[in-house]
């Protein structure tokens, strides 16, 4: 079978059966193309599935070595390996080709990073600053509503921007589709609904049930880049670190809940984490603050 046809089938499988998000699918495709570009530049055959079945481990390792020479991080290297392995696994499961060499290719160890968060007072100041920074009043209200939603519900930016009007008409519960198209229910407190209504009431658009909630200047669905740009303005205005991004508000949501006694399982459900170990990173964040307070307050620590 021609390699291009295999790639097409793989993409269809990821989207229709695995229900992988478009961003993830695009990343898989791009990573695989990097590998094939490397094969082409080194005159290694890859045009058919039979060619792919006999690629030796030395070739896979040489590709990774070249990526390393380009100062790619371990995170990037691990993603390349994951994408390539996923493609070869698909071929094996569908009896298209079986390359045994790739099974002994290992990803580099990636240290788990502590999540970044900001204080609740900084969140409030951040949200209030949009009224001063954004010229169009309805856009300022939009940004306040968007980032209040992200912080108040612990959403990813992509999850918030994908919401339509019909998604908020069902009362106090939001039905969110997250990574891998997994669905979760998230409560929406009154202040969030109030900020959304403030925005909807003055936005210069007619909103029908299947229209996006958050819109750009011309009425199309707001893009992540525009939201991130507005966040950058507010971040710089408030003197907050460069790590203050839309995703930082999601981390802050989890950290603040944990600090106020919410159990990890509940936070895991709200964030949509498939593994509790991911959520447990927030315990390290909170413990760091506890230790800092201890070292400053305990008489034997001085």
mmCIF file of N, CA, C and O in Angstrom, residues 97-169:
data_model
loop_
_atom_site.group_PDB
_atom_site.id
_atom_site.type_symbol
_atom_site.label_atom_id
_atom_site.label_comp_id
_atom_site.label_asym_id
_atom_site.label_seq_id
_atom_site.Cartn_x
_atom_site.Cartn_y
_atom_site.Cartn_z
ATOM 1 N N UNK A 97 1.443 -3.164 7.916
ATOM 2 C CA UNK A 97 2.893 -3.361 8.023
ATOM 3 C C UNK A 97 3.241 -3.534 9.496
ATOM 4 O O UNK A 97 2.551 -3.009 10.375
ATOM 5 N N UNK A 98 4.314 -4.272 9.742
ATOM 6 C CA UNK A 98 4.745 -4.500 11.128
ATOM 7 C C UNK A 98 6.240 -4.241 11.241
ATOM 8 O O UNK A 98 7.057 -5.075 10.840
ATOM 9 N N UNK A 99 6.573 -3.075 11.759
ATOM 10 C CA UNK A 99 7.982 -2.734 11.981
ATOM 11 C C UNK A 99 8.318 -3.013 13.446
ATOM 12 O O UNK A 99 7.868 -2.294 14.341
ATOM 13 N N UNK A 100 9.084 -4.072 13.697
ATOM 14 C CA UNK A 100 9.397 -4.456 15.069
ATOM 15 C C UNK A 100 10.452 -3.558 15.697
ATOM 16 O O UNK A 100 10.523 -3.441 16.925
ATOM 17 N N UNK A 101 11.257 -2.909 14.861
ATOM 18 C CA UNK A 101 12.343 -2.081 15.387
ATOM 19 C C UNK A 101 11.836 -0.917 16.227
ATOM 20 O O UNK A 101 12.416 -0.577 17.264
ATOM 21 N N UNK A 102 10.714 -0.320 15.811
ATOM 22 C CA UNK A 102 10.237 0.875 16.500
ATOM 23 C C UNK A 102 9.769 0.575 17.918
ATOM 24 O O UNK A 102 9.690 1.471 18.772
ATOM 25 N N UNK A 103 9.492 -0.691 18.202
ATOM 26 C CA UNK A 103 9.018 -1.050 19.532
ATOM 27 C C UNK A 103 10.085 -0.842 20.604
ATOM 28 O O UNK A 103 9.764 -0.718 21.784
ATOM 29 N N UNK A 104 11.355 -0.804 20.207
ATOM 30 C CA UNK A 104 12.427 -0.615 21.195
ATOM 31 C C UNK A 104 12.920 0.836 21.226
ATOM 32 O O UNK A 104 13.925 1.140 21.865
ATOM 33 N N UNK A 105 12.179 1.717 20.533
ATOM 34 C CA UNK A 105 12.509 3.148 20.579
ATOM 35 C C UNK A 105 11.836 3.760 21.803
ATOM 36 O O UNK A 105 10.624 3.678 21.960
ATOM 37 N N UNK A 106 12.611 4.355 22.695
ATOM 38 C CA UNK A 106 12.084 4.887 23.948
ATOM 39 C C UNK A 106 12.107 6.414 23.972
ATOM 40 O O UNK A 106 13.019 7.038 23.428
ATOM 41 N N UNK A 107 11.121 6.969 24.644
ATOM 42 C CA UNK A 107 11.051 8.423 24.795
ATOM 43 C C UNK A 107 11.932 8.882 25.956
ATOM 44 O O UNK A 107 12.126 8.136 26.917
ATOM 45 N N UNK A 108 12.453 10.106 25.879
ATOM 46 C CA UNK A 108 13.241 10.638 27.003
ATOM 47 C C UNK A 108 12.337 10.906 28.197
ATOM 48 O O UNK A 108 11.136 11.156 28.041
ATOM 49 N N UNK A 109 12.914 10.845 29.381
ATOM 50 C CA UNK A 109 12.141 11.144 30.580
ATOM 51 C C UNK A 109 11.876 12.642 30.653
ATOM 52 O O UNK A 109 12.771 13.447 30.415
ATOM 53 N N UNK A 110 10.648 12.971 30.992
ATOM 54 C CA UNK A 110 10.257 14.381 31.074
ATOM 55 C C UNK A 110 9.853 14.691 32.509
ATOM 56 O O UNK A 110 8.883 14.111 33.021
ATOM 57 N N UNK A 111 10.576 15.568 33.171
ATOM 58 C CA UNK A 111 10.190 15.922 34.549
ATOM 59 C C UNK A 111 8.855 16.648 34.548
ATOM 60 O O UNK A 111 8.604 17.503 33.702
ATOM 61 N N UNK A 112 7.994 16.280 35.483
ATOM 62 C CA UNK A 112 6.692 16.931 35.572
ATOM 63 C C UNK A 112 6.857 18.322 36.163
ATOM 64 O O UNK A 112 7.445 18.505 37.219
ATOM 65 N N UNK A 113 6.347 19.301 35.439
ATOM 66 C CA UNK A 113 6.475 20.682 35.886
ATOM 67 C C UNK A 113 5.340 21.058 36.845
ATOM 68 O O UNK A 113 4.215 20.597 36.693
ATOM 69 N N UNK A 114 5.674 21.882 37.801
ATOM 70 C CA UNK A 114 4.651 22.399 38.691
ATOM 71 C C UNK A 114 3.805 23.423 37.942
ATOM 72 O O UNK A 114 4.311 24.222 37.169
ATOM 73 N N UNK A 115 2.509 23.356 38.177
ATOM 74 C CA UNK A 115 1.600 24.264 37.497
ATOM 75 C C UNK A 115 1.789 25.695 37.999
ATOM 76 O O UNK A 115 2.009 25.932 39.179
ATOM 77 N N UNK A 116 1.698 26.649 37.098
ATOM 78 C CA UNK A 116 1.796 28.060 37.455
ATOM 79 C C UNK A 116 0.414 28.586 37.817
ATOM 80 O O UNK A 116 -0.575 28.269 37.176
ATOM 81 N N UNK A 117 0.357 29.406 38.830
ATOM 82 C CA UNK A 117 -0.913 30.027 39.198
ATOM 83 C C UNK A 117 -0.639 31.432 39.720
ATOM 84 O O UNK A 117 0.504 31.783 40.006
ATOM 85 N N UNK A 118 -1.693 32.220 39.827
ATOM 86 C CA UNK A 118 -1.573 33.563 40.401
ATOM 87 C C UNK A 118 -2.563 33.689 41.550
ATOM 88 O O UNK A 118 -3.519 32.914 41.650
ATOM 89 N N UNK A 119 -2.341 34.658 42.419
ATOM 90 C CA UNK A 119 -3.205 34.861 43.575
ATOM 91 C C UNK A 119 -4.591 35.312 43.132
ATOM 92 O O UNK A 119 -4.756 35.906 42.062
ATOM 93 N N UNK A 120 -5.579 35.026 43.972
ATOM 94 C CA UNK A 120 -6.961 35.391 43.628
ATOM 95 C C UNK A 120 -7.120 36.898 43.446
ATOM 96 O O UNK A 120 -7.882 37.349 42.581
ATOM 97 N N UNK A 121 -6.395 37.688 44.240
ATOM 98 C CA UNK A 121 -6.479 39.146 44.088
ATOM 99 C C UNK A 121 -5.921 39.579 42.731
ATOM 100 O O UNK A 121 -6.422 40.548 42.125
ATOM 101 N N UNK A 122 -4.911 38.868 42.236
ATOM 102 C CA UNK A 122 -4.362 39.185 40.917
ATOM 103 C C UNK A 122 -5.346 38.837 39.813
ATOM 104 O O UNK A 122 -5.411 39.524 38.785
ATOM 105 N N UNK A 123 -6.105 37.777 40.018
ATOM 106 C CA UNK A 123 -7.140 37.409 39.040
ATOM 107 C C UNK A 123 -8.175 38.526 38.953
ATOM 108 O O UNK A 123 -8.578 38.940 37.857
ATOM 109 N N UNK A 124 -8.607 39.024 40.101
ATOM 110 C CA UNK A 124 -9.607 40.102 40.142
ATOM 111 C C UNK A 124 -9.080 41.358 39.435
ATOM 112 O O UNK A 124 -9.774 41.961 38.614
ATOM 113 N N UNK A 125 -7.849 41.729 39.755
ATOM 114 C CA UNK A 125 -7.249 42.914 39.122
ATOM 115 C C UNK A 125 -7.114 42.730 37.611
ATOM 116 O O UNK A 125 -7.329 43.667 36.836
ATOM 117 N N UNK A 126 -6.755 41.518 37.218
ATOM 118 C CA UNK A 126 -6.601 41.203 35.798
ATOM 119 C C UNK A 126 -7.923 41.404 35.067
ATOM 120 O O UNK A 126 -7.978 42.062 34.021
ATOM 121 N N UNK A 127 -8.990 40.860 35.619
ATOM 122 C CA UNK A 127 -10.302 40.949 34.985
ATOM 123 C C UNK A 127 -10.800 42.393 34.922
ATOM 124 O O UNK A 127 -11.356 42.823 33.905
ATOM 125 N N UNK A 128 -10.582 43.131 35.991
ATOM 126 C CA UNK A 128 -11.063 44.520 36.028
ATOM 127 C C UNK A 128 -10.319 45.415 35.042
ATOM 128 O O UNK A 128 -10.865 46.424 34.573
ATOM 129 N N UNK A 129 -9.090 45.058 34.693
ATOM 130 C CA UNK A 129 -8.277 45.927 33.835
ATOM 131 C C UNK A 129 -8.740 45.944 32.383
ATOM 132 O O UNK A 129 -8.397 46.867 31.633
ATOM 133 N N UNK A 130 -9.536 44.967 31.960
ATOM 134 C CA UNK A 130 -9.977 44.946 30.559
ATOM 135 C C UNK A 130 -10.841 46.168 30.222
ATOM 136 O O UNK A 130 -10.810 46.654 29.092
ATOM 137 N N UNK A 131 -11.597 46.647 31.197
ATOM 138 C CA UNK A 131 -12.412 47.833 30.952
ATOM 139 C C UNK A 131 -11.565 49.067 30.646
ATOM 140 O O UNK A 131 -12.013 49.999 29.975
ATOM 141 N N UNK A 132 -10.338 49.086 31.127
ATOM 142 C CA UNK A 132 -9.438 50.220 30.902
ATOM 143 C C UNK A 132 -8.608 50.039 29.629
ATOM 144 O O UNK A 132 -8.190 51.022 29.015
ATOM 145 N N UNK A 133 -8.368 48.789 29.255
ATOM 146 C CA UNK A 133 -7.414 48.507 28.178
ATOM 147 C C UNK A 133 -8.055 48.307 26.809
ATOM 148 O O UNK A 133 -7.444 48.600 25.782
ATOM 149 N N UNK A 134 -9.275 47.795 26.767
ATOM 150 C CA UNK A 134 -9.932 47.472 25.500
ATOM 151 C C UNK A 134 -10.874 48.600 25.110
ATOM 152 O O UNK A 134 -11.804 48.942 25.858
ATOM 153 N N UNK A 135 -10.633 49.189 23.940
ATOM 154 C CA UNK A 135 -11.367 50.381 23.521
ATOM 155 C C UNK A 135 -12.851 50.122 23.341
ATOM 156 O O UNK A 135 -13.688 50.880 23.817
ATOM 157 N N UNK A 136 -13.198 49.058 22.618
ATOM 158 C CA UNK A 136 -14.612 48.740 22.394
ATOM 159 C C UNK A 136 -15.204 48.127 23.666
ATOM 160 O O UNK A 136 -14.718 47.105 24.154
ATOM 161 N N UNK A 137 -16.256 48.736 24.175
ATOM 162 C CA UNK A 137 -16.820 48.302 25.444
ATOM 163 C C UNK A 137 -17.299 46.855 25.387
ATOM 164 O O UNK A 137 -17.112 46.078 26.331
ATOM 165 N N UNK A 138 -17.932 46.469 24.269
ATOM 166 C CA UNK A 138 -18.457 45.114 24.183
ATOM 167 C C UNK A 138 -17.328 44.094 24.155
ATOM 168 O O UNK A 138 -17.473 42.972 24.688
ATOM 169 N N UNK A 139 -16.177 44.458 23.580
ATOM 170 C CA UNK A 139 -15.029 43.549 23.566
ATOM 171 C C UNK A 139 -14.428 43.401 24.960
ATOM 172 O O UNK A 139 -13.987 42.311 25.338
ATOM 173 N N UNK A 140 -14.418 44.501 25.702
ATOM 174 C CA UNK A 140 -13.934 44.438 27.087
ATOM 175 C C UNK A 140 -14.831 43.507 27.902
ATOM 176 O O UNK A 140 -14.332 42.657 28.664
ATOM 177 N N UNK A 141 -16.152 43.649 27.727
ATOM 178 C CA UNK A 141 -17.087 42.781 28.428
ATOM 179 C C UNK A 141 -16.926 41.326 27.985
ATOM 180 O O UNK A 141 -17.067 40.403 28.794
ATOM 181 N N UNK A 142 -16.626 41.138 26.716
ATOM 182 C CA UNK A 142 -16.399 39.784 26.195
ATOM 183 C C UNK A 142 -15.201 39.141 26.878
ATOM 184 O O UNK A 142 -15.244 37.991 27.323
ATOM 185 N N UNK A 143 -14.098 39.888 26.962
ATOM 186 C CA UNK A 143 -12.888 39.348 27.577
ATOM 187 C C UNK A 143 -13.104 39.047 29.054
ATOM 188 O O UNK A 143 -12.629 38.028 29.573
ATOM 189 N N UNK A 144 -13.815 39.937 29.738
ATOM 190 C CA UNK A 144 -14.108 39.706 31.154
ATOM 191 C C UNK A 144 -14.931 38.427 31.308
ATOM 192 O O UNK A 144 -14.663 37.589 32.179
ATOM 193 N N UNK A 145 -15.929 38.262 30.440
ATOM 194 C CA UNK A 145 -16.785 37.068 30.498
ATOM 195 C C UNK A 145 -15.980 35.806 30.197
ATOM 196 O O UNK A 145 -16.115 34.785 30.893
ATOM 197 N N UNK A 146 -15.143 35.867 29.172
ATOM 198 C CA UNK A 146 -14.357 34.708 28.764
ATOM 199 C C UNK A 146 -13.406 34.259 29.873
ATOM 200 O O UNK A 146 -13.380 33.078 30.246
ATOM 201 N N UNK A 147 -12.650 35.194 30.419
ATOM 202 C CA UNK A 147 -11.642 34.808 31.404
ATOM 203 C C UNK A 147 -12.257 34.524 32.775
ATOM 204 O O UNK A 147 -11.691 33.753 33.555
ATOM 205 N N UNK A 148 -13.422 35.115 33.056
ATOM 206 C CA UNK A 148 -14.157 34.729 34.265
ATOM 207 C C UNK A 148 -14.636 33.293 34.141
ATOM 208 O O UNK A 148 -14.582 32.510 35.102
ATOM 209 N N UNK A 149 -15.085 32.930 32.951
ATOM 210 C CA UNK A 149 -15.532 31.559 32.692
ATOM 211 C C UNK A 149 -14.376 30.572 32.845
ATOM 212 O O UNK A 149 -14.518 29.523 33.491
ATOM 213 N N UNK A 150 -13.224 30.892 32.255
ATOM 214 C CA UNK A 150 -12.069 29.993 32.321
ATOM 215 C C UNK A 150 -11.616 29.801 33.767
ATOM 216 O O UNK A 150 -11.374 28.671 34.212
ATOM 217 N N UNK A 151 -11.532 30.904 34.511
ATOM 218 C CA UNK A 151 -11.103 30.824 35.906
ATOM 219 C C UNK A 151 -12.186 30.200 36.793
ATOM 220 O O UNK A 151 -11.889 29.409 37.684
ATOM 221 N N UNK A 152 -13.438 30.535 36.541
ATOM 222 C CA UNK A 152 -14.532 30.056 37.380
ATOM 223 C C UNK A 152 -14.892 28.600 37.166
ATOM 224 O O UNK A 152 -15.454 27.965 38.051
ATOM 225 N N UNK A 153 -14.570 28.064 35.977
ATOM 226 C CA UNK A 153 -14.913 26.671 35.666
ATOM 227 C C UNK A 153 -13.693 25.801 35.390
ATOM 228 O O UNK A 153 -13.831 24.591 35.163
ATOM 229 N N UNK A 154 -12.514 26.401 35.360
ATOM 230 C CA UNK A 154 -11.302 25.622 35.112
ATOM 231 C C UNK A 154 -11.207 25.077 33.703
ATOM 232 O O UNK A 154 -10.703 23.971 33.476
ATOM 233 N N UNK A 155 -11.668 25.861 32.725
ATOM 234 C CA UNK A 155 -11.689 25.388 31.342
ATOM 235 C C UNK A 155 -10.376 25.668 30.625
ATOM 236 O O UNK A 155 -9.637 26.577 30.977
ATOM 237 N N UNK A 156 -10.109 24.880 29.606
ATOM 238 C CA UNK A 156 -9.057 25.189 28.651
ATOM 239 C C UNK A 156 -9.590 26.286 27.731
ATOM 240 O O UNK A 156 -10.798 26.388 27.507
ATOM 241 N N UNK A 157 -8.695 27.077 27.151
ATOM 242 C CA UNK A 157 -9.125 28.154 26.258
ATOM 243 C C UNK A 157 -9.924 27.596 25.085
ATOM 244 O O UNK A 157 -10.939 28.165 24.671
ATOM 245 N N UNK A 158 -9.499 26.443 24.551
ATOM 246 C CA UNK A 158 -10.203 25.842 23.412
ATOM 247 C C UNK A 158 -11.608 25.404 23.799
ATOM 248 O O UNK A 158 -12.546 25.500 23.004
ATOM 249 N N UNK A 159 -11.765 24.925 25.032
ATOM 250 C CA UNK A 159 -13.085 24.494 25.507
ATOM 251 C C UNK A 159 -14.023 25.687 25.641
ATOM 252 O O UNK A 159 -15.195 25.608 25.252
ATOM 253 N N UNK A 160 -13.512 26.787 26.185
ATOM 254 C CA UNK A 160 -14.347 27.977 26.373
ATOM 255 C C UNK A 160 -14.773 28.567 25.038
ATOM 256 O O UNK A 160 -15.940 28.932 24.849
ATOM 257 N N UNK A 161 -13.828 28.650 24.095
ATOM 258 C CA UNK A 161 -14.139 29.283 22.811
ATOM 259 C C UNK A 161 -15.021 28.416 21.922
ATOM 260 O O UNK A 161 -15.626 28.907 20.974
ATOM 261 N N UNK A 162 -15.107 27.129 22.220
ATOM 262 C CA UNK A 162 -15.938 26.231 21.406
ATOM 263 C C UNK A 162 -17.402 26.252 21.828
ATOM 264 O O UNK A 162 -18.256 25.689 21.149
ATOM 265 N N UNK A 163 -17.716 26.922 22.947
ATOM 266 C CA UNK A 163 -19.082 26.932 23.455
ATOM 267 C C UNK A 163 -20.010 27.768 22.574
ATOM 268 O O UNK A 163 -19.631 28.827 22.078
ATOM 269 N N UNK A 164 -21.227 27.264 22.422
ATOM 270 C CA UNK A 164 -22.279 27.985 21.706
ATOM 271 C C UNK A 164 -23.342 28.469 22.693
ATOM 272 O O UNK A 164 -23.366 28.042 23.858
ATOM 273 N N UNK A 165 -24.223 29.339 22.219
ATOM 274 C CA UNK A 165 -25.279 29.888 23.072
ATOM 275 C C UNK A 165 -26.107 28.777 23.721
ATOM 276 O O UNK A 165 -26.464 28.845 24.902
ATOM 277 N N UNK A 166 -26.423 27.739 22.964
ATOM 278 C CA UNK A 166 -27.249 26.640 23.500
ATOM 279 C C UNK A 166 -26.583 25.936 24.671
ATOM 280 O O UNK A 166 -27.272 25.328 25.505
ATOM 281 N N UNK A 167 -25.252 26.026 24.765
ATOM 282 C CA UNK A 167 -24.535 25.341 25.843
ATOM 283 C C UNK A 167 -24.741 25.996 27.200
ATOM 284 O O UNK A 167 -24.500 25.365 28.235
ATOM 285 N N UNK A 168 -25.171 27.251 27.219
ATOM 286 C CA UNK A 168 -25.363 27.940 28.502
ATOM 287 C C UNK A 168 -26.833 28.160 28.822
ATOM 288 O O UNK A 168 -27.160 28.844 29.787
ATOM 289 N N UNK A 169 -27.709 27.578 28.016
ATOM 290 C CA UNK A 169 -29.140 27.763 28.238
ATOM 291 C C UNK A 169 -29.756 26.656 29.082
ATOM 292 O O UNK A 169 -30.976 26.597 29.255
#
